[in-house]
Coordinates of C-alpha atoms in Angstrom, one line a residue:
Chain A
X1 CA 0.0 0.0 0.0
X2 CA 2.8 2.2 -0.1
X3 CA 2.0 4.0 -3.4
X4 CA -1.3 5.0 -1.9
X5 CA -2.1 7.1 0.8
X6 CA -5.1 7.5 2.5
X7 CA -5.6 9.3 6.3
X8 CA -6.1 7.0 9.0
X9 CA -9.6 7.8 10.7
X10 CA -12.0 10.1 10.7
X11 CA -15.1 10.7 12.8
X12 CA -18.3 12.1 11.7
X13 CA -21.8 13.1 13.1
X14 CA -24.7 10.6 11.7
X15 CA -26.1 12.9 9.2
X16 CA -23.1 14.9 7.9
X17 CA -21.3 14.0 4.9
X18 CA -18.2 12.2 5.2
X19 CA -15.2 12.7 2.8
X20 CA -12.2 10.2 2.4
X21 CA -9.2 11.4 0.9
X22 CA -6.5 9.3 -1.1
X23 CA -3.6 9.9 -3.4
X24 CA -1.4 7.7 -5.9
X25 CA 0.8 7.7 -7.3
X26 CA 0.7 5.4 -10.5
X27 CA -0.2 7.7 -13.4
X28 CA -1.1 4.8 -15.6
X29 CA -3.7 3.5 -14.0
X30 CA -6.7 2.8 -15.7
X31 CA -9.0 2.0 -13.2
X32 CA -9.3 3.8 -9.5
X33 CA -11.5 1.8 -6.9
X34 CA -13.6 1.8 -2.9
X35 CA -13.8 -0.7 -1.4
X36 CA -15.5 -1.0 2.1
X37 CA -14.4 -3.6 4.8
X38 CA -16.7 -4.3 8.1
X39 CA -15.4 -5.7 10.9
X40 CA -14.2 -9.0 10.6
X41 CA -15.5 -9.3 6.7
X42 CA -13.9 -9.3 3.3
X43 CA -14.1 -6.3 0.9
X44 CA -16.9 -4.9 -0.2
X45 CA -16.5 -3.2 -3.8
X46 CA -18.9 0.5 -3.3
X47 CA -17.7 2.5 -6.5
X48 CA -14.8 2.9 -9.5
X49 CA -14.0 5.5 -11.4
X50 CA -12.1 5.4 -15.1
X51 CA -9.4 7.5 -14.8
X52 CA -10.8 10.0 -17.8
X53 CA -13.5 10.9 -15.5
X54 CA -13.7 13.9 -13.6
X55 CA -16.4 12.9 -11.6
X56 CA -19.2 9.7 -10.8
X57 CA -22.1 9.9 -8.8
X58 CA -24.0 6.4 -7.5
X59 CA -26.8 7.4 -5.3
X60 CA -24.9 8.9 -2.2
X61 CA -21.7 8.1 -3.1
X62 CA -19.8 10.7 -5.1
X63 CA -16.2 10.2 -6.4
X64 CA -13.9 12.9 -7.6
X65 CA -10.5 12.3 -9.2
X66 CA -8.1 14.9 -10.3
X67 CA -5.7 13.2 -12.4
X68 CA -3.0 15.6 -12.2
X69 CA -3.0 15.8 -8.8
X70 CA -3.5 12.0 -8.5
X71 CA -6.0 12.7 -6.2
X72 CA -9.6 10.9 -5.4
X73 CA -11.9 11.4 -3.1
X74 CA -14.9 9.6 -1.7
X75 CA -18.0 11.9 -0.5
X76 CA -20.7 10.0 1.3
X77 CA -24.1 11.6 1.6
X78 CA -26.2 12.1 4.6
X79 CA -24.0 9.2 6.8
X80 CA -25.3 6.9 8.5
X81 CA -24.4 4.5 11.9
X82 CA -24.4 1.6 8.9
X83 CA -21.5 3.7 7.0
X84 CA -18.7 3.3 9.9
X85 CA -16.1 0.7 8.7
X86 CA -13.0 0.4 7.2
X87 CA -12.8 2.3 3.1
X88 CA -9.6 1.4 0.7
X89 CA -9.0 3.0 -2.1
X90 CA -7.1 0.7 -4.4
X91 CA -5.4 2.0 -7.8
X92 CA -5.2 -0.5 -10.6
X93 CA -1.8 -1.6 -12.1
X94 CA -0.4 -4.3 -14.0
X95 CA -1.8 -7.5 -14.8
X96 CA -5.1 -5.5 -13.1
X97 CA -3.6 -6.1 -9.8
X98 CA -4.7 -3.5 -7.3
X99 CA -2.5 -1.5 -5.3
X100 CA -4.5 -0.6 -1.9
X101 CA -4.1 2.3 0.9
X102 CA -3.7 1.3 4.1
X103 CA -7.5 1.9 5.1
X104 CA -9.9 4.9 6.4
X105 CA -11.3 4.0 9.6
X106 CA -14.9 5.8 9.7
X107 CA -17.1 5.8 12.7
X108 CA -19.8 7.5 13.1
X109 CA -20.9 9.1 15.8
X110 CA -24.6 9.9 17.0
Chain B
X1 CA -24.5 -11.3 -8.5
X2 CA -20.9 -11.3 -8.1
X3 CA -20.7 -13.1 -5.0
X4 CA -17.2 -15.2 -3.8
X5 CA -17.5 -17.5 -1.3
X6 CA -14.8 -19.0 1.2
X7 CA -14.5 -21.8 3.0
X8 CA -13.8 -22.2 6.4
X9 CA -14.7 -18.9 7.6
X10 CA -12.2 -19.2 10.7
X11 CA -9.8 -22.0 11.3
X12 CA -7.7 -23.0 14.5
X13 CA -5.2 -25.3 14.1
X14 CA -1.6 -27.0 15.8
X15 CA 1.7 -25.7 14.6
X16 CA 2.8 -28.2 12.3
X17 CA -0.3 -29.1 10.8
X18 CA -1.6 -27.9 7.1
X19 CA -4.8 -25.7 6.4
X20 CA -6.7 -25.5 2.7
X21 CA -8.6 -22.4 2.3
X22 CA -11.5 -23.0 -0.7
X23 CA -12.1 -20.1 -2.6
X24 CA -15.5 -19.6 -4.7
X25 CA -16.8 -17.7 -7.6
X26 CA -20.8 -18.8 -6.8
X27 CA -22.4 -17.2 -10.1
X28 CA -19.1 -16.3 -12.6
X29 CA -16.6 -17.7 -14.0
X30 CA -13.2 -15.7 -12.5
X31 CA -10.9 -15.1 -15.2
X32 CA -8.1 -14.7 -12.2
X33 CA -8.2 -15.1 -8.8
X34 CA -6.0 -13.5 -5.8
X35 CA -5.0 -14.5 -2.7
X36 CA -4.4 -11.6 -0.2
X37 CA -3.4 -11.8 3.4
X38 CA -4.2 -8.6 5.6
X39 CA -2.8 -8.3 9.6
X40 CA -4.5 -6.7 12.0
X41 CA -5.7 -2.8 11.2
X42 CA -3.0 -3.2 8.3
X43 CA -3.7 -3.2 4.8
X44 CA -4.4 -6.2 2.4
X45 CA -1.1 -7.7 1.0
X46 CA -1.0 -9.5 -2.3
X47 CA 0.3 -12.9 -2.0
X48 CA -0.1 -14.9 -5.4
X49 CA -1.9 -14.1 -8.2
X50 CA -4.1 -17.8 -9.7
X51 CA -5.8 -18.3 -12.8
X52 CA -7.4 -21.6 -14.5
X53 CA -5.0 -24.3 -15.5
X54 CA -1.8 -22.6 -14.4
X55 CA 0.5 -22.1 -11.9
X56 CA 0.4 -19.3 -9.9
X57 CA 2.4 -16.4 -9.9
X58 CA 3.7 -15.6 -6.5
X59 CA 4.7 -12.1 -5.2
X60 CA 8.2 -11.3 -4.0
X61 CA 8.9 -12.5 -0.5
X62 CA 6.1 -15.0 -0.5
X63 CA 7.6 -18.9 -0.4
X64 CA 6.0 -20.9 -3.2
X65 CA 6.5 -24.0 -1.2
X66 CA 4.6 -22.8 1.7
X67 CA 1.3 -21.4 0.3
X68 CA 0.4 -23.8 -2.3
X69 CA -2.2 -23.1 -4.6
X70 CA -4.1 -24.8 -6.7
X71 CA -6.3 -23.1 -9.6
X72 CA -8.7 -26.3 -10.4
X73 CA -11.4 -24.7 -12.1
X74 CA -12.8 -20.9 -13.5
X75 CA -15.1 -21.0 -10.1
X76 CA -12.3 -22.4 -8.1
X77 CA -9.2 -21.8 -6.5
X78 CA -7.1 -23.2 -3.2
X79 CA -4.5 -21.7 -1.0
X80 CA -2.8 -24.6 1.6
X81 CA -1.0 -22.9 4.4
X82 CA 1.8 -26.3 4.4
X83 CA 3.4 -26.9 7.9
X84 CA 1.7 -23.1 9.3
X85 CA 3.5 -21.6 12.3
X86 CA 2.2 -19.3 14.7
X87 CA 3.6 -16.1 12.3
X88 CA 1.5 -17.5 9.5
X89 CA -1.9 -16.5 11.8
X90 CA -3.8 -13.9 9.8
X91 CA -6.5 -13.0 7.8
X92 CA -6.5 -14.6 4.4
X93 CA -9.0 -12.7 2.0
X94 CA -9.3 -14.2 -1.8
X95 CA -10.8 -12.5 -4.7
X96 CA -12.1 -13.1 -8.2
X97 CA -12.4 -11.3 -11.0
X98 CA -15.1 -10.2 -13.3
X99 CA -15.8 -8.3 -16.6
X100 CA -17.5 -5.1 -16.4
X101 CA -19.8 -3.7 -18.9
X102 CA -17.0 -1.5 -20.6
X103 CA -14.4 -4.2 -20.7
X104 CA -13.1 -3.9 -16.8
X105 CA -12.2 -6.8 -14.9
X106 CA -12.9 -6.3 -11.6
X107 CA -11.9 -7.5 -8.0
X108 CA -14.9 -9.0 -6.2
X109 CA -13.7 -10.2 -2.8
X110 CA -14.7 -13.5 -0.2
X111 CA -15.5 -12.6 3.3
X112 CA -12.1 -14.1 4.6
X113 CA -10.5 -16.9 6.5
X114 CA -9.3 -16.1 9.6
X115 CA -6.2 -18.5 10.5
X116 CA -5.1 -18.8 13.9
X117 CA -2.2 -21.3 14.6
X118 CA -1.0 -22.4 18.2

């Protein structure tokens, strides 16, 4: 995960919008990716992006990448006590491995 | 759709002894599999990369000889932990990949193995 950063935690009232930063540092990449992990789970794939978009949108989940910053973020809506978990981002590279960041840890507090 | 599947869902074994972890694409066929292993509030580490019919590709600093796997089928795919030592406890995640609308494979992951060895 060391080509892709990602803050640690962040905390966030039930009803704000939570944003998770990342950066990479792979400018080939093709493919940019969240995944979500609960406790004691596998990964749960929540969005991608191609990397000639500026922008995706899926229902409360908004992605923005700026490519020549090699930065994404993840913007979730309205959050709720069912949003606190673990959230990689994960760049694509050869062979369509996936490079991952070393996890978001988002609780949500009442 | 897109569900993987793994099998056992936590283990517990004696130093020494060897583990199988079963790995399961339930309604695709995975063009490649991955095994990843993740320690505790770390990130997931790529261990092997497995697809149909071949042997696996294993990343640097991972020993061939003691995480065997076995690629038997598109829906399939094993990882043994041979002879596992208390350091080879962890979390063992696999994943399979799928083809997007738009030509994308992506990662869809099983729920984990969780490997403790004493």
């Amino acid at each position: 995960g060391e080509d892709v950063e990602q803050s640690l935690f962040l905390s966030v009232r039930e009803g704000d919008s939570s944003v998770i930063n990342c950066t990479y540092t792979d400018s080939s990449s093709t493919y940019l990716y969240w995944y979500k992990q609960e406790p004691g789970a596998g990964l749960q794939l929540l969005t991608y992006i191609f990397s000639n978009m500026d922008m995706k949108q899926d229902q409360r989940l908004t992605v923005l990448l700026n490519k020549k910053d090699k930065h994404l973020s993840l913007r979730i809506a309205d959050t709720q006590t069912g949003d606190s978990a673990i959230y990689f981002c994960a760049e694509s590279i050869n062979d369509y491995k996936l490079s991952f960041g070393a996890g978001t840890t988002v609780t949500v507090r009442a | 759709g897109a569900v993987v599947s793994q099998h056992p869902s936590w283990v517990i074994c004696k130093s020494g002894t060897s583990v199988k972890i079963e790995c399961r694409s339930l309604d695709f066929q995975a063009t490649t599999m991955f095994w990843y292993r993740q320690f505790p509030k770390q990130s997931l580490m790529l261990m092997a990369t497995s697809n149909e019919g071949s042997k696996a590709t294993y990343e640097q600093g991972v020993e061939k000889d003691k995480f065997l796997i076995n690629h038997a089928s598109l829906t399939l795919s094993t990882l043994t932990v041979t002879s596992a030592h208390p350091e080879d406890s962890s979390f063992y995640i696999c994943s399979a990949t799928r083809r997007l609308a738009g030509g994308t494979d992506t990662q869809y992951f099983g729920p984990g193995t969780r490997l403790t060895v004493l």
